[in-house]
């Protein structure tokens, strides 16, 4: 019995109620941490014990204390909310510790809690306000989310819940709106963990299909009723009295329209900006709402009504209406509906743009987006059909654009890019014969941009840009960096002379702040300003190949710019102006290099964004200059004829020696290896690698080897092990570092590659202690760098000869005893993959080279032993589902590495695996068996990891293409059945949660089709060979024992084709799968037909006869041969069969 029960056992109900309320008050009011903790523990034991739920609900019903209501609600939500990973319940029982996961057995308890809380909320609707109502609605919605996947009929569940509150008082209606609001918010909350994305995708999908339509139908009807009362009956006083409640209803309307229906199963990318401006593929359940244009007209009136006095309501309305504008136009079936939709969208845009005076910046951004969304959705061609309205829209957009450009100077946000992007989209569509007014409008916008661009640009530079430093990879940073400044290059040219002056002034301020830094430098502001300067310079000048051409064009049209006091002719003025701008650019580049130098020398000045911005600048400089590198005639230095280098040369004192800059950049990059930041180190190493490859590409071999840089690295090679690369957190980066060393020392067989490889290999062995796990990991990471880069046969063969005996011994003696160490196995498998790849055909059928065979032999022994160990561990844990899944989740990355290793052996083409067994060597047979086992071992968690799932499909596909004969002859034919079952079960599991219907990419269905086609084609060919063989007997046994699997797949394909909406591409793939199976044997065809007709046995005899005749006609004029011609004929027949089926189904 718990402590709480012992203390309160002898109390009366009144005393217990008072004590409970006292403890709740302590939790909310006490400043004594110890007293507060004790009270929370007491209440946690009571509320967290499922047996006490009736008692807790009784205490809640009888209380008048707000503290009691709040604490009870929060603890119920905390203790009974599902885990985001496994959808298991967190409860507290007598035997378990607080927060222990015990499974799904308490679903009914959760249902009881939901019903109890709903009853309490319904009885106290008038009393509940503010934080109390928010807490209760949040808890109820979280509890619903916890058991969502366990509810069989979610629609009826929600409808019954809504009936508890609907159509009573306004207070009850408000509670219901608030509950719906929290349901939408909680179902769209994504965990920051990528591993949680699949569960999030499943929840959001099932909720969008089974829950959201119910909520939206109610919200739509309620909003229509409320707005009709206001605008049609003239009862505006109703809105004024209930403004807060109405805001909640509007928010539900907006959240339901802004729901993300475009999530992909295969791509973990929920970039809001990218998807938010795209076309929204609303489900068909939304169709009847989208066609109700009256509601949207009323919503627009409401937007204008609240624009001044309640902009937060207007913001939510316009966000919802904006998403409506992005509704896929094909959702409207008739031409009249589509024209009405386009007409309303344009009226909405015009009304919104005409009423922007005094609105806040959030609303302003939404107004701009209306126009971009319209062009994205139905383009100018459809808009032009409303001639008068279209002309009005163009004129309104012009006036609006000019006003926004002028207002940009007074706003914290800069919308110049958005306006410029909008007009770029409009002007690009001249091919659609826009009215003559359009070029004039574009010219007007350009003129406005030109007039205010300098002040706008100055304002842009004066505002800090916030870039997140927590990037998983540096490429994410560079992508965001480029997108941020993408449109500035064109805007920059509108008033280039003033903009370049402002840019240099900003650069001077940065240089001054860092030169005279006495410990007071605001690093956050400094990194922001530097990022802005680098981004603008790189996007507008350095990586813009047409910068000088645009510059000359600009000054030829504006000859007086920069040279107004000069009496030279226009052509001379233009040339001189270009040279002046070049000087500006050269000075800015020189100053940025000086800033990089000073910051690098001051260790206290560090931030990830600052370092990444500097590296971006250095990389951009290298990219635009290295192609112009050449060796001077006397061979003493490097010259560069690239224009950007020429701009900066005179201001940096380089005397034309490009190598001085390269050496500076490389020293900066090497110094970054002491920075314990993965993103910075990774970017530095990749830049290091890029520079070396580019230099080696443009320089003769002897000149490259004589560069002082190579001696610098060669002399300091042992010291690199003392950098941040020595930390276990950065071991993976050691692979890139040793790739760099390979580029320098052993990239050419004219190099002294023998002594260089000896030195590198000895350095790896000496600096890494293979007797401990960390040393073993770093050793394999180092070796992977050399093994993955070398692609010249002669050099690679020597490396394998001197190193493989050592690696083989380590793998067999040490790694074989480290199967439980995931990091060691990961590094070892990466090394195996690197060494096994037949890059540039570095392995060949060479009679004098035994290493390809030896490498496969040794690696396969280790892999087979490792997979057997995994199988044994899985078998041991099979009785505990939770521990088993935790074990598999911890090793899921291994399936990618193991399948990749199999791929490298199969694709390498340097061993003939089909002859191994003729010489009594069954190594490949055992390896193949283990490779098949790995798919079944990780099957329970595969759907959590889309990328791993694709790897498994590719692995099975590779087996079906290359080694079916070996598998059937030397392994049990049940292995083939296992492969088919795994592929099929994954497809079915994904279909259960709806993924197959709305996949953004049909790659999985395509691979499944290839697997089935390969297997059926192979079996068909072998069965039709007249001569008897062991292989034919095996296939006959397989068909006798496992043909039902193929029959089930065929029935499933028929079901999915006629019970679900399919895109054309998927429909073709399913048809190909069906053709492969039905062509295999008459028995399968007859049984599939019989069971398919049995499914529709309740249809009329006439309907069944039509279906039967159409089914028989599938092979009309089709030979049972697996070729493209017969496949196309089958597809045509299947389309006729589909028409018959659909007509029969529609008649029902």
mmCIF file of N, CA, C and O in Angstrom, residues 1008-1050:
data_model
loop_
_atom_site.group_PDB
_atom_site.id
_atom_site.type_symbol
_atom_site.label_atom_id
_atom_site.label_comp_id
_atom_site.label_asym_id
_atom_site.label_seq_id
_atom_site.Cartn_x
_atom_site.Cartn_y
_atom_site.Cartn_z
ATOM 1 N N UNK A 1008 9.569 -2.869 -55.015
ATOM 2 C CA UNK A 1008 8.782 -4.078 -54.739
ATOM 3 C C UNK A 1008 8.368 -4.736 -56.051
ATOM 4 O O UNK A 1008 8.439 -5.962 -56.199
ATOM 5 N N UNK A 1009 7.959 -3.943 -57.010
ATOM 6 C CA UNK A 1009 7.568 -4.471 -58.324
ATOM 7 C C UNK A 1009 8.738 -5.169 -59.006
ATOM 8 O O UNK A 1009 8.588 -6.249 -59.582
ATOM 9 N N UNK A 1010 9.930 -4.570 -58.917
ATOM 10 C CA UNK A 1010 11.118 -5.177 -59.548
ATOM 11 C C UNK A 1010 11.451 -6.509 -58.887
ATOM 12 O O UNK A 1010 11.788 -7.491 -59.567
ATOM 13 N N UNK A 1011 11.357 -6.564 -57.553
ATOM 14 C CA UNK A 1011 11.661 -7.808 -56.828
ATOM 15 C C UNK A 1011 10.730 -8.924 -57.274
ATOM 16 O O UNK A 1011 11.167 -10.039 -57.614
ATOM 17 N N UNK A 1012 9.418 -8.661 -57.284
ATOM 18 C CA UNK A 1012 8.442 -9.684 -57.665
ATOM 19 C C UNK A 1012 8.641 -10.091 -59.127
ATOM 20 O O UNK A 1012 8.597 -11.285 -59.473
ATOM 21 N N UNK A 1013 8.888 -9.113 -59.975
ATOM 22 C CA UNK A 1013 9.087 -9.417 -61.400
ATOM 23 C C UNK A 1013 10.323 -10.279 -61.608
ATOM 24 O O UNK A 1013 10.294 -11.258 -62.376
ATOM 25 N N UNK A 1014 11.428 -9.971 -60.944
ATOM 26 C CA UNK A 1014 12.658 -10.755 -61.095
ATOM 27 C C UNK A 1014 12.451 -12.201 -60.653
ATOM 28 O O UNK A 1014 12.888 -13.142 -61.323
ATOM 29 N N UNK A 1015 11.798 -12.374 -59.514
ATOM 30 C CA UNK A 1015 11.598 -13.728 -58.978
ATOM 31 C C UNK A 1015 10.670 -14.534 -59.879
ATOM 32 O O UNK A 1015 10.947 -15.694 -60.216
ATOM 33 N N UNK A 1016 9.558 -13.923 -60.302
ATOM 34 C CA UNK A 1016 8.601 -14.640 -61.152
ATOM 35 C C UNK A 1016 9.211 -14.978 -62.507
ATOM 36 O O UNK A 1016 9.016 -16.087 -63.032
ATOM 37 N N UNK A 1017 9.944 -14.045 -63.075
ATOM 38 C CA UNK A 1017 10.574 -14.267 -64.376
ATOM 39 C C UNK A 1017 11.595 -15.410 -64.298
ATOM 40 O O UNK A 1017 11.628 -16.293 -65.164
ATOM 41 N N UNK A 1018 12.410 -15.421 -63.240
ATOM 42 C CA UNK A 1018 13.412 -16.479 -63.066
ATOM 43 C C UNK A 1018 12.732 -17.839 -62.917
ATOM 44 O O UNK A 1018 13.124 -18.812 -63.576
ATOM 45 N N UNK A 1019 11.723 -17.906 -62.068
ATOM 46 C CA UNK A 1019 11.022 -19.175 -61.837
ATOM 47 C C UNK A 1019 10.337 -19.654 -63.118
ATOM 48 O O UNK A 1019 10.362 -20.853 -63.451
ATOM 49 N N UNK A 1020 9.731 -18.742 -63.861
ATOM 50 C CA UNK A 1020 9.029 -19.102 -65.090
ATOM 51 C C UNK A 1020 9.988 -19.696 -66.114
ATOM 52 O O UNK A 1020 9.695 -20.728 -66.746
ATOM 53 N N UNK A 1021 11.132 -19.070 -66.294
ATOM 54 C CA UNK A 1021 12.107 -19.560 -67.270
ATOM 55 C C UNK A 1021 12.628 -20.942 -66.894
ATOM 56 O O UNK A 1021 12.765 -21.824 -67.755
ATOM 57 N N UNK A 1022 12.906 -21.138 -65.615
ATOM 58 C CA UNK A 1022 13.447 -22.428 -65.181
ATOM 59 C C UNK A 1022 12.394 -23.527 -65.253
ATOM 60 O O UNK A 1022 12.707 -24.681 -65.589
ATOM 61 N N UNK A 1023 11.142 -23.198 -64.947
ATOM 62 C CA UNK A 1023 10.084 -24.215 -64.998
ATOM 63 C C UNK A 1023 9.803 -24.677 -66.420
ATOM 64 O O UNK A 1023 9.308 -25.788 -66.633
ATOM 65 N N UNK A 1024 10.097 -23.834 -67.405
ATOM 66 C CA UNK A 1024 9.815 -24.176 -68.799
ATOM 67 C C UNK A 1024 10.991 -24.829 -69.509
ATOM 68 O O UNK A 1024 10.927 -25.054 -70.720
ATOM 69 N N UNK A 1025 12.065 -25.095 -68.767
ATOM 70 C CA UNK A 1025 13.176 -25.868 -69.329
ATOM 71 C C UNK A 1025 12.832 -27.351 -69.216
ATOM 72 O O UNK A 1025 12.482 -27.842 -68.139
ATOM 73 N N UNK A 1026 12.912 -28.062 -70.318
ATOM 74 C CA UNK A 1026 12.464 -29.455 -70.330
ATOM 75 C C UNK A 1026 13.384 -30.372 -69.543
ATOM 76 O O UNK A 1026 12.948 -31.342 -68.937
ATOM 77 N N UNK A 1027 14.674 -30.093 -69.555
ATOM 78 C CA UNK A 1027 15.622 -30.967 -68.857
ATOM 79 C C UNK A 1027 15.438 -30.856 -67.344
ATOM 80 O O UNK A 1027 15.182 -29.785 -66.804
ATOM 81 N N UNK A 1028 15.549 -31.980 -66.678
ATOM 82 C CA UNK A 1028 15.435 -32.000 -65.226
ATOM 83 C C UNK A 1028 16.740 -31.526 -64.597
ATOM 84 O O UNK A 1028 17.823 -31.779 -65.100
ATOM 85 N N UNK A 1029 16.611 -30.845 -63.470
ATOM 86 C CA UNK A 1029 17.790 -30.370 -62.741
ATOM 87 C C UNK A 1029 17.411 -30.137 -61.286
ATOM 88 O O UNK A 1029 16.220 -30.065 -60.933
ATOM 89 N N UNK A 1030 18.447 -30.032 -60.442
ATOM 90 C CA UNK A 1030 18.184 -29.750 -59.026
ATOM 91 C C UNK A 1030 17.479 -28.411 -58.869
ATOM 92 O O UNK A 1030 16.607 -28.248 -58.008
ATOM 93 N N UNK A 1031 17.858 -27.451 -59.696
ATOM 94 C CA UNK A 1031 17.252 -26.120 -59.608
ATOM 95 C C UNK A 1031 15.761 -26.184 -59.935
ATOM 96 O O UNK A 1031 14.931 -25.588 -59.243
ATOM 97 N N UNK A 1032 15.415 -26.936 -60.980
ATOM 98 C CA UNK A 1032 14.008 -27.042 -61.357
ATOM 99 C C UNK A 1032 13.200 -27.722 -60.266
ATOM 100 O O UNK A 1032 12.055 -27.331 -59.974
ATOM 101 N N UNK A 1033 13.779 -28.731 -59.640
ATOM 102 C CA UNK A 1033 13.086 -29.408 -58.535
ATOM 103 C C UNK A 1033 12.860 -28.463 -57.361
ATOM 104 O O UNK A 1033 11.794 -28.474 -56.733
ATOM 105 N N UNK A 1034 13.860 -27.636 -57.088
ATOM 106 C CA UNK A 1034 13.729 -26.664 -55.994
ATOM 107 C C UNK A 1034 12.611 -25.666 -56.289
ATOM 108 O O UNK A 1034 11.818 -25.298 -55.409
ATOM 109 N N UNK A 1035 12.549 -25.217 -57.529
ATOM 110 C CA UNK A 1035 11.504 -24.249 -57.895
ATOM 111 C C UNK A 1035 10.131 -24.906 -57.830
ATOM 112 O O UNK A 1035 9.150 -24.292 -57.368
ATOM 113 N N UNK A 1036 10.045 -26.156 -58.261
ATOM 114 C CA UNK A 1036 8.771 -26.879 -58.164
ATOM 115 C C UNK A 1036 8.329 -27.001 -56.710
ATOM 116 O O UNK A 1036 7.140 -26.841 -56.386
ATOM 117 N N UNK A 1037 9.291 -27.289 -55.815
ATOM 118 C CA UNK A 1037 8.967 -27.379 -54.394
ATOM 119 C C UNK A 1037 8.515 -26.025 -53.848
ATOM 120 O O UNK A 1037 7.575 -25.930 -53.047
ATOM 121 N N UNK A 1038 9.200 -24.973 -54.302
ATOM 122 C CA UNK A 1038 8.817 -23.624 -53.861
ATOM 123 C C UNK A 1038 7.393 -23.300 -54.308
ATOM 124 O O UNK A 1038 6.580 -22.792 -53.537
ATOM 125 N N UNK A 1039 7.071 -23.611 -55.578
ATOM 126 C CA UNK A 1039 5.730 -23.320 -56.083
ATOM 127 C C UNK A 1039 4.672 -24.161 -55.389
ATOM 128 O O UNK A 1039 3.543 -23.695 -55.166
ATOM 129 N N UNK A 1040 5.025 -25.362 -55.018
ATOM 130 C CA UNK A 1040 4.064 -26.228 -54.349
ATOM 131 C C UNK A 1040 3.783 -25.753 -52.933
ATOM 132 O O UNK A 1040 2.632 -25.742 -52.468
ATOM 133 N N UNK A 1041 4.828 -25.306 -52.219
ATOM 134 C CA UNK A 1041 4.685 -24.968 -50.804
ATOM 135 C C UNK A 1041 4.360 -23.504 -50.547
ATOM 136 O O UNK A 1041 3.753 -23.178 -49.522
ATOM 137 N N UNK A 1042 4.767 -22.621 -51.460
ATOM 138 C CA UNK A 1042 4.667 -21.192 -51.153
ATOM 139 C C UNK A 1042 3.937 -20.373 -52.220
ATOM 140 O O UNK A 1042 3.983 -19.145 -52.187
ATOM 141 N N UNK A 1043 3.267 -21.048 -53.154
ATOM 142 C CA UNK A 1043 2.577 -20.273 -54.191
ATOM 143 C C UNK A 1043 1.489 -19.388 -53.603
ATOM 144 O O UNK A 1043 1.101 -18.374 -54.196
ATOM 145 N N UNK A 1044 0.965 -19.757 -52.415
ATOM 146 C CA UNK A 1044 -0.094 -18.962 -51.790
ATOM 147 C C UNK A 1044 0.383 -17.548 -51.451
ATOM 148 O O UNK A 1044 -0.414 -16.623 -51.399
ATOM 149 N N UNK A 1045 1.691 -17.403 -51.199
ATOM 150 C CA UNK A 1045 2.222 -16.060 -50.928
ATOM 151 C C UNK A 1045 2.028 -15.171 -52.148
ATOM 152 O O UNK A 1045 1.543 -14.037 -52.049
ATOM 153 N N UNK A 1046 2.383 -15.702 -53.324
ATOM 154 C CA UNK A 1046 2.209 -14.934 -54.548
ATOM 155 C C UNK A 1046 0.735 -14.677 -54.833
ATOM 156 O O UNK A 1046 0.354 -13.599 -55.321
ATOM 157 N N UNK A 1047 -0.107 -15.671 -54.541
ATOM 158 C CA UNK A 1047 -1.549 -15.486 -54.731
ATOM 159 C C UNK A 1047 -2.073 -14.368 -53.842
ATOM 160 O O UNK A 1047 -2.864 -13.510 -54.282
ATOM 161 N N UNK A 1048 -1.620 -14.317 -52.585
ATOM 162 C CA UNK A 1048 -2.054 -13.261 -51.664
ATOM 163 C C UNK A 1048 -1.610 -11.882 -52.151
ATOM 164 O O UNK A 1048 -2.331 -10.893 -52.004
ATOM 165 N N UNK A 1049 -0.392 -11.829 -52.712
ATOM 166 C CA UNK A 1049 0.089 -10.546 -53.239
ATOM 167 C C UNK A 1049 -0.796 -10.095 -54.393
ATOM 168 O O UNK A 1049 -1.171 -8.915 -54.486
ATOM 169 N N UNK A 1050 -1.152 -11.021 -55.288
ATOM 170 C CA UNK A 1050 -2.005 -10.666 -56.427
ATOM 171 C C UNK A 1050 -3.362 -10.158 -55.950
ATOM 172 O O UNK A 1050 -3.888 -9.154 -56.463
#
